[in-house]
mmCIF file of C-alpha atoms and ligand atoms in Angstrom:
data_model
loop_
_atom_site.group_PDB
_atom_site.id
_atom_site.type_symbol
_atom_site.label_atom_id
_atom_site.label_comp_id
_atom_site.label_asym_id
_atom_site.label_seq_id
_atom_site.Cartn_x
_atom_site.Cartn_y
_atom_site.Cartn_z
ATOM 1 C CA MET A 617 -74.674 42.048 35.858
ATOM 2 C CA LYS A 618 -73.118 45.238 37.238
ATOM 3 C CA ILE A 619 -69.331 45.265 36.907
ATOM 4 C CA PRO A 620 -67.576 46.919 39.893
ATOM 5 C CA LEU A 621 -65.315 49.807 38.903
ATOM 6 C CA SER A 622 -63.010 52.087 40.892
ATOM 7 C CA SER A 623 -64.205 55.508 42.133
ATOM 8 C CA SER A 624 -62.600 57.046 39.038
ATOM 9 C CA GLY A 625 -64.551 54.672 36.795
ATOM 10 C CA GLY A 626 -61.604 52.469 35.826
ATOM 11 C CA PRO A 627 -61.431 48.685 36.131
ATOM 12 C CA THR A 628 -60.078 46.927 39.212
ATOM 13 C CA MET A 629 -59.247 43.284 39.854
ATOM 14 C CA ALA A 630 -62.799 42.979 41.207
ATOM 15 C CA SER A 631 -64.119 44.016 37.787
ATOM 16 C CA TYR A 632 -62.700 40.801 36.343
ATOM 17 C CA HIS A 633 -63.890 38.611 39.192
ATOM 18 C CA SER A 634 -66.120 35.655 38.315
ATOM 19 C CA GLU A 635 -68.243 33.753 40.806
ATOM 20 C CA ASN A 636 -67.200 30.497 39.123
ATOM 21 C CA ARG A 637 -64.550 28.698 41.104
ATOM 22 C CA CYS A 638 -61.306 27.628 39.452
ATOM 23 C CA THR A 639 -60.903 23.866 39.127
ATOM 24 C CA TRP A 640 -57.210 23.758 38.327
ATOM 25 C CA CYS A 641 -54.975 21.484 40.413
ATOM 26 C CA ASP A 642 -53.089 22.982 43.345
ATOM 27 C CA GLY A 643 -49.873 24.570 42.130
ATOM 28 C CA CYS A 644 -51.000 24.798 38.506
ATOM 29 C CA GLY A 645 -49.332 27.589 36.533
ATOM 30 C CA ASP A 646 -52.720 28.586 35.147
ATOM 31 C CA TYR A 647 -53.386 30.528 38.367
ATOM 32 C CA GLY A 648 -50.387 32.789 37.828
ATOM 33 C CA ILE A 649 -51.125 33.444 34.155
ATOM 34 C CA TRP A 650 -54.835 34.053 34.880
ATOM 35 C CA THR A 651 -53.868 36.602 37.545
ATOM 36 C CA ALA A 652 -51.302 38.309 35.309
ATOM 37 C CA VAL A 653 -53.781 38.664 32.441
ATOM 38 C CA LYS A 654 -56.350 40.338 34.689
ATOM 39 C CA ARG A 655 -53.749 42.595 36.262
ATOM 40 C CA ALA A 656 -52.345 43.659 32.879
ATOM 41 C CA LEU A 657 -55.823 44.584 31.648
ATOM 42 C CA VAL A 658 -56.567 46.498 34.855
ATOM 43 C CA GLU A 659 -53.254 48.392 34.717
ATOM 44 C CA MET A 660 -54.004 49.341 31.110
ATOM 45 C CA GLY A 661 -57.421 50.647 32.140
ATOM 46 C CA ILE A 662 -59.258 48.127 29.930
ATOM 47 C CA PRO A 663 -62.617 47.129 31.449
ATOM 48 C CA PRO A 664 -64.144 43.682 30.804
ATOM 49 C CA HIS A 665 -66.660 45.006 28.266
ATOM 50 C CA SER A 666 -63.795 46.329 26.124
ATOM 51 C CA VAL A 667 -61.756 43.171 25.580
ATOM 52 C CA LEU A 668 -62.203 39.803 23.886
ATOM 53 C CA LEU A 669 -60.549 36.784 25.496
ATOM 54 C CA CYS A 670 -60.448 33.693 23.263
ATOM 55 C CA TYR A 671 -59.649 30.263 24.670
ATOM 56 C CA ASP A 672 -58.563 27.035 23.045
ATOM 57 C CA VAL A 673 -59.433 23.672 24.544
ATOM 58 C CA GLY A 674 -57.203 22.684 27.451
ATOM 59 C CA CYS A 675 -56.891 23.102 31.191
ATOM 60 C CA HIS A 676 -56.304 26.844 30.674
ATOM 61 C CA GLY A 677 -59.425 26.972 28.491
ATOM 62 C CA ASN A 678 -61.491 25.830 31.433
ATOM 63 C CA GLY A 679 -60.701 29.273 32.831
ATOM 64 C CA SER A 680 -62.873 30.902 30.178
ATOM 65 C CA ASP A 681 -65.753 31.285 32.638
ATOM 66 C CA LYS A 682 -63.508 32.174 35.584
ATOM 67 C CA VAL A 683 -63.046 35.733 34.396
ATOM 68 C CA GLN A 684 -65.277 38.567 33.226
ATOM 69 C CA GLY A 685 -65.010 39.991 29.723
ATOM 70 C CA TYR A 686 -66.243 38.967 26.317
ATOM 71 C CA ARG A 687 -65.057 35.393 26.030
ATOM 72 C CA PHE A 688 -65.061 32.692 23.389
ATOM 73 C CA HIS A 689 -64.151 29.060 24.011
ATOM 74 C CA GLY A 690 -63.638 27.283 20.711
ATOM 75 C CA LEU A 691 -62.553 24.027 19.130
ATOM 76 C CA HIS A 692 -59.246 22.355 19.835
ATOM 77 C CA GLY A 693 -56.371 24.014 18.024
ATOM 78 C CA ARG A 694 -58.592 26.642 16.393
ATOM 79 C CA VAL A 695 -58.315 29.602 18.726
ATOM 80 C CA LEU A 696 -56.229 31.728 16.385
ATOM 81 C CA PRO A 697 -58.575 31.909 13.369
ATOM 82 C CA PHE A 698 -61.553 32.990 15.406
ATOM 83 C CA ALA A 699 -59.524 35.465 17.481
ATOM 84 C CA ALA A 700 -58.077 36.980 14.304
ATOM 85 C CA GLY A 701 -61.508 37.094 12.647
ATOM 86 C CA ALA A 702 -63.030 38.892 15.619
ATOM 87 C CA LYS A 703 -60.203 41.416 15.680
ATOM 88 C CA LEU A 704 -60.435 42.163 11.969
ATOM 89 C CA ALA A 705 -64.155 42.782 12.368
ATOM 90 C CA ASN A 706 -63.599 45.213 15.219
ATOM 91 C CA MET A 707 -60.157 46.760 15.300
ATOM 92 C CA LYS A 708 -61.080 48.866 18.346
ATOM 93 C CA LEU A 709 -61.250 45.764 20.513
ATOM 94 C CA PRO A 710 -58.099 44.361 22.157
ATOM 95 C CA VAL A 711 -58.093 40.615 21.471
ATOM 96 C CA MET A 712 -56.142 37.994 23.391
ATOM 97 C CA ALA A 713 -55.988 34.323 22.409
ATOM 98 C CA PHE A 714 -54.833 31.526 24.700
ATOM 99 C CA GLY A 715 -53.738 28.053 23.644
ATOM 100 C CA GLY A 716 -51.759 25.152 25.056
ATOM 101 C CA ASP A 717 -48.560 23.676 23.655
ATOM 102 C CA GLY A 718 -50.419 20.565 22.513
ATOM 103 C CA ALA A 719 -53.079 22.369 20.485
ATOM 104 C CA SER A 720 -50.790 25.109 19.217
ATOM 105 C CA PHE A 721 -47.911 22.925 18.014
ATOM 106 C CA SER A 722 -49.954 19.966 16.717
ATOM 107 C CA GLU A 723 -53.657 20.322 15.833
ATOM 108 C CA GLY A 724 -53.432 24.088 15.319
ATOM 109 C CA ILE A 725 -49.880 24.466 14.069
ATOM 110 C CA GLY A 726 -51.025 25.619 10.629
ATOM 111 C CA HIS A 727 -52.989 28.435 12.226
ATOM 112 C CA LEU A 728 -49.944 29.475 14.227
ATOM 113 C CA VAL A 729 -47.802 29.566 11.088
ATOM 114 C CA HIS A 730 -50.238 31.794 9.235
ATOM 115 C CA SER A 731 -51.000 34.018 12.209
ATOM 116 C CA ILE A 732 -47.316 34.842 12.533
ATOM 117 C CA ARG A 733 -46.709 35.372 8.811
ATOM 118 C CA SER A 734 -49.931 37.386 8.472
ATOM 119 C CA ASN A 735 -49.022 39.506 11.510
ATOM 120 C CA TYR A 736 -52.603 39.575 12.783
ATOM 121 C CA PRO A 737 -52.912 42.348 15.405
ATOM 122 C CA ILE A 738 -53.698 40.085 18.368
ATOM 123 C CA VAL A 739 -51.903 38.724 21.417
ATOM 124 C CA PHE A 740 -51.313 34.995 21.624
ATOM 125 C CA VAL A 741 -50.437 33.507 25.003
ATOM 126 C CA LEU A 742 -48.999 29.997 24.823
ATOM 127 C CA HIS A 743 -49.763 28.038 27.986
ATOM 128 C CA ASN A 744 -46.624 25.954 27.703
ATOM 129 C CA ASN A 745 -46.768 23.130 30.243
ATOM 130 C CA GLY A 746 -45.168 20.509 28.028
ATOM 131 C CA ASN A 747 -48.117 18.133 27.827
ATOM 132 C CA TYR A 748 -51.845 17.708 27.242
ATOM 133 C CA GLY A 749 -52.949 18.154 30.854
ATOM 134 C CA LEU A 750 -56.693 18.121 30.237
ATOM 135 C CA THR A 751 -56.536 14.657 28.708
ATOM 136 C CA THR A 752 -54.497 13.413 31.681
ATOM 137 C CA GLY A 753 -50.880 13.797 30.734
ATOM 138 C CA GLN A 754 -50.533 12.802 27.120
ATOM 139 C CA ALA A 755 -47.208 13.721 25.547
ATOM 140 C CA SER A 756 -47.340 16.797 23.311
ATOM 141 C CA SER A 757 -44.808 17.747 20.673
ATOM 142 C CA LEU A 758 -43.120 19.945 23.299
ATOM 143 C CA THR A 759 -42.768 17.157 25.895
ATOM 144 C CA TRP A 760 -39.118 16.345 26.350
ATOM 145 C CA GLN A 761 -37.958 13.302 24.441
ATOM 146 C CA GLY A 762 -37.639 10.234 26.663
ATOM 147 C CA GLN A 763 -40.070 11.479 29.314
ATOM 148 C CA LYS A 764 -42.491 8.874 30.606
ATOM 149 C CA MET A 765 -46.018 10.150 30.077
ATOM 150 C CA ASN A 766 -49.394 8.439 30.280
ATOM 151 C CA THR A 767 -49.417 7.769 26.541
ATOM 152 C CA SER A 768 -45.745 6.867 26.395
ATOM 153 C CA PRO A 769 -44.980 4.821 29.528
ATOM 154 C CA ASN A 770 -41.617 3.792 28.087
ATOM 155 C CA GLY A 771 -40.617 7.364 27.368
ATOM 156 C CA MET A 772 -41.642 9.638 24.495
ATOM 157 C CA PRO A 773 -39.808 8.281 21.457
ATOM 158 C CA GLU A 774 -39.972 11.342 19.199
ATOM 159 C CA HIS A 775 -37.665 14.292 19.434
ATOM 160 C CA THR A 776 -39.088 17.464 20.931
ATOM 161 C CA LEU A 777 -40.239 20.108 18.493
ATOM 162 C CA PRO A 778 -37.888 23.125 18.764
ATOM 163 C CA SER A 779 -40.762 25.533 19.275
ATOM 164 C CA MET A 780 -38.917 28.824 19.646
ATOM 165 C CA ASP A 781 -36.594 28.137 16.710
ATOM 166 C CA PHE A 782 -39.681 27.278 14.685
ATOM 167 C CA VAL A 783 -41.412 30.524 15.693
ATOM 168 C CA PHE A 784 -38.351 32.573 14.760
ATOM 169 C CA SER A 785 -38.138 30.795 11.388
ATOM 170 C CA LEU A 786 -41.501 32.421 10.572
ATOM 171 C CA GLU A 787 -40.107 35.959 11.037
ATOM 172 C CA PRO A 788 -42.344 37.058 13.919
ATOM 173 C CA THR A 789 -42.681 40.700 14.930
ATOM 174 C CA PHE A 790 -42.987 40.136 18.700
ATOM 175 C CA VAL A 791 -41.686 37.267 20.813
ATOM 176 C CA ALA A 792 -41.606 37.202 24.605
ATOM 177 C CA ARG A 793 -41.240 34.536 27.249
ATOM 178 C CA GLY A 794 -42.634 34.547 30.764
ATOM 179 C CA PHE A 795 -42.837 32.135 33.672
ATOM 180 C CA SER A 796 -46.032 31.367 35.549
ATOM 181 C CA GLY A 797 -44.260 31.941 38.885
ATOM 182 C CA ASP A 798 -43.330 35.521 38.034
ATOM 183 C CA ILE A 799 -46.525 37.558 37.892
ATOM 184 C CA PRO A 800 -44.966 41.070 37.789
ATOM 185 C CA GLN A 801 -42.875 40.210 34.753
ATOM 186 C CA MET A 802 -45.814 38.516 33.012
ATOM 187 C CA VAL A 803 -47.855 41.677 33.567
ATOM 188 C CA ASP A 804 -45.147 43.812 31.937
ATOM 189 C CA ILE A 805 -44.882 41.419 28.998
ATOM 190 C CA LEU A 806 -48.638 41.292 28.455
ATOM 191 C CA LYS A 807 -48.980 45.073 28.568
ATOM 192 C CA ALA A 808 -46.274 45.399 25.901
ATOM 193 C CA ALA A 809 -47.898 42.633 23.848
ATOM 194 C CA LEU A 810 -51.292 44.375 24.016
ATOM 195 C CA GLN A 811 -49.709 47.531 22.616
ATOM 196 C CA HIS A 812 -47.835 45.760 19.830
ATOM 197 C CA ARG A 813 -48.784 46.655 16.288
ATOM 198 C CA GLY A 814 -49.058 43.085 14.976
ATOM 199 C CA PHE A 815 -49.008 39.489 16.200
ATOM 200 C CA ALA A 816 -47.527 39.175 19.689
ATOM 201 C CA PHE A 817 -46.351 35.652 20.514
ATOM 202 C CA VAL A 818 -45.933 35.142 24.271
ATOM 203 C CA ASP A 819 -44.487 31.822 25.437
ATOM 204 C CA MET A 820 -45.586 31.357 29.057
ATOM 205 C CA LEU A 821 -43.653 28.516 30.666
ATOM 206 C CA GLN A 822 -46.001 27.061 33.220
ATOM 207 C CA ALA A 823 -45.916 24.382 35.857
ATOM 208 C CA CYS A 824 -48.216 21.380 35.597
ATOM 209 C CA PRO A 825 -47.440 19.603 38.885
ATOM 210 C CA THR A 826 -49.858 16.789 38.119
ATOM 211 C CA TYR A 827 -48.342 15.533 34.863
ATOM 212 C CA ASN A 828 -45.166 17.431 34.031
ATOM 213 C CA HIS A 829 -42.441 16.060 36.316
ATOM 214 C CA PHE A 830 -39.533 17.403 34.270
ATOM 215 C CA ALA A 831 -39.980 21.190 33.771
ATOM 216 C CA THR A 832 -41.399 21.684 37.249
ATOM 217 C CA HIS A 833 -42.052 24.979 39.020
ATOM 218 C CA ASN A 834 -38.740 24.686 40.872
ATOM 219 C CA TYR A 835 -36.866 23.712 37.719
ATOM 220 C CA LEU A 836 -38.180 26.836 35.982
ATOM 221 C CA LEU A 837 -37.678 29.021 39.042
ATOM 222 C CA GLU A 838 -34.002 28.053 39.238
ATOM 223 C CA ARG A 839 -33.312 28.674 35.558
ATOM 224 C CA CYS A 840 -35.450 31.606 34.472
ATOM 225 C CA TYR A 841 -33.756 34.998 34.541
ATOM 226 C CA HIS A 842 -34.856 38.428 33.338
ATOM 227 C CA VAL A 843 -33.073 39.398 30.159
ATOM 228 C CA GLU A 844 -31.430 42.819 30.616
ATOM 229 C CA ASN A 845 -29.626 45.301 28.385
ATOM 230 C CA HIS A 846 -30.838 43.394 25.371
ATOM 231 C CA ASP A 847 -31.592 45.126 22.074
ATOM 232 C CA THR A 848 -35.047 43.756 21.264
ATOM 233 C CA LYS A 849 -34.529 44.730 17.604
ATOM 234 C CA ASP A 850 -31.624 42.293 17.295
ATOM 235 C CA PHE A 851 -33.281 39.309 15.607
ATOM 236 C CA VAL A 852 -30.214 37.045 15.658
ATOM 237 C CA LYS A 853 -29.476 37.617 19.353
ATOM 238 C CA ALA A 854 -33.148 37.258 20.243
ATOM 239 C CA ARG A 855 -33.361 33.918 18.459
ATOM 240 C CA GLN A 856 -30.233 32.752 20.234
ATOM 241 C CA LEU A 857 -31.665 33.746 23.631
ATOM 242 C CA ALA A 858 -34.971 32.070 22.827
ATOM 243 C CA VAL A 859 -33.430 28.791 21.753
ATOM 244 C CA ASP A 860 -30.602 28.442 24.263
ATOM 245 C CA THR A 861 -32.404 27.053 27.321
ATOM 246 C CA LYS A 862 -30.051 24.281 28.433
ATOM 247 C CA GLU A 863 -28.531 26.016 31.459
ATOM 248 C CA LYS A 864 -30.565 29.200 31.872
ATOM 249 C CA ILE A 865 -33.838 30.450 30.382
ATOM 250 C CA ALA A 866 -34.090 34.089 29.297
ATOM 251 C CA THR A 867 -37.453 35.689 30.051
ATOM 252 C CA GLY A 868 -38.859 39.056 29.037
ATOM 253 C CA ILE A 869 -39.376 40.682 25.664
ATOM 254 C CA LEU A 870 -36.922 38.951 23.378
ATOM 255 C CA TYR A 871 -37.811 40.484 20.042
ATOM 256 C CA GLN A 872 -40.008 43.289 18.743
ATOM 257 C CA ASN A 873 -40.283 44.881 15.329
ATOM 258 C CA GLU A 874 -42.821 47.686 15.045
ATOM 259 C CA ASP A 875 -41.864 48.543 11.456
ATOM 260 C CA ILE A 876 -43.946 45.758 9.873
ATOM 261 C CA PRO A 877 -47.607 46.685 9.262
ATOM 262 C CA SER A 878 -50.249 44.375 10.634
ATOM 263 C CA PHE A 879 -52.456 42.302 8.348
ATOM 264 C CA TYR A 880 -55.276 44.833 8.677
ATOM 265 C CA GLU A 881 -53.033 47.724 7.726
ATOM 266 C CA GLN A 882 -52.082 45.857 4.557
ATOM 267 C CA LEU A 883 -55.690 45.523 3.391
ATOM 268 C CA VAL A 884 -56.083 48.047 0.586
ATOM 269 C CA PRO A 885 -59.917 48.373 0.837
ATOM 270 C CA ARG A 886 -59.659 49.198 4.565
ATOM 271 C CA GLN A 887 -57.118 51.963 4.252
ATOM 272 C CA LYS A 888 -58.228 55.429 5.417
ATOM 273 C CA ILE A 889 -61.511 53.950 6.692
ATOM 274 C CA LYS A 890 -62.214 54.946 10.279
ATOM 275 C CA THR A 891 -65.235 52.699 10.960
ATOM 276 C CA THR A 892 -64.955 49.026 11.823
ATOM 277 C CA LEU A 893 -66.719 46.226 9.973
ATOM 278 C CA VAL A 894 -68.920 45.840 13.055
ATOM 279 C CA ASP A 895 -69.946 49.521 12.770
ATOM 280 C CA GLU A 896 -70.679 49.094 9.083
ATOM 281 C CA VAL A 897 -72.845 46.008 9.519
ATOM 282 C CA LYS A 898 -74.993 47.980 11.961
ATOM 283 C CA MET A 899 -75.849 50.429 9.163
ATOM 284 C CA HIS A 900 -77.591 47.671 7.202
ATOM 285 C CA ASP A 901 -80.860 45.982 8.012
ATOM 286 C CA VAL A 902 -79.973 42.302 7.888
ATOM 287 C CA GLY A 903 -83.413 41.243 9.164
ATOM 288 C CA GLY A 904 -84.521 39.990 5.750
ATOM 289 C CA LEU A 905 -81.333 38.026 5.291
ATOM 290 C CA MET A 906 -81.681 36.432 8.724
ATOM 291 C CA LYS A 907 -85.232 35.300 7.892
ATOM 292 C CA GLU A 908 -83.818 33.136 5.109
ATOM 293 C CA PHE A 909 -82.072 31.023 7.735
ATOM 294 C CA VAL A 910 -84.947 30.722 10.191
HETATM 295 FE FE1 SF4 B 119 -52.901 22.513 35.683
HETATM 296 FE FE2 SF4 B 119 -51.743 20.259 34.919
HETATM 297 FE FE3 SF4 B 119 -53.777 20.186 36.647
HETATM 298 FE FE4 SF4 B 119 -54.188 20.850 34.098
HETATM 299 S S1 SF4 B 119 -53.473 18.845 34.862
HETATM 300 S S2 SF4 B 119 -55.049 21.888 35.894
HETATM 301 S S3 SF4 B 119 -52.318 21.988 33.594
HETATM 302 S S4 SF4 B 119 -51.747 21.088 36.991
#
């Protein structure tokens, strides 16, 4: 398939266009995030054949064939290990991973912990809609306590996992928060995340009008504000801004530390090596090895 490019040879929004129609519900925040991701890649001049987009299972994951680019749609909660593995094999490739709040803070929470502490050089976009939308409105660990959901008709009995406090407890090197109704800001956040040296955690608060009747689009719209004049190196202030969401919700880049090397940079055998593992594998004839598995 020929990918359309601009007259100067760069990518355009049309370059990322897929003929597959989106199946998300009307008003779903996935539309905004999907648009912002494409726009960020276009504005950075990254064409679809130069990026890997990795999707977890979830409503957002059903967008994996609604966009051009190298894409991988994996098992529930496991998006981070395969995104990190792909990146370590080819450090020249920008890698973005997408996961929902259910998968990321339950089934895949161990992977999130170790991705942050390892500082893998990838972007992780949390589609945070406060429930498992794909499985018709089950409560996730980020659903507000007491909310009536399809699996908890009397109200979710457990307390809500304090996700941002948890993330900060792991000493991240990049934390940002966006809102699915604010595409320009999401684009700015994603461009910064793509240029970050290590693991970029991006919490995208998104509307799920079908099942989330508490943190609705209007609720988020009324409370989200752009954080300004904030020192993104101030860990304590950033954590405070991230956690304090009762009245207002700070959005933007909350914290960034570029002084910590990424996981790859810490690997002694890879230091001063200019080729990628993908380049190096190409130098070997693996035909004989492959025959053993046929
Ligand atoms: Fe979006 Fe919610 Fe519908 Fe899933 S169920 S497509 S998250 S609105």
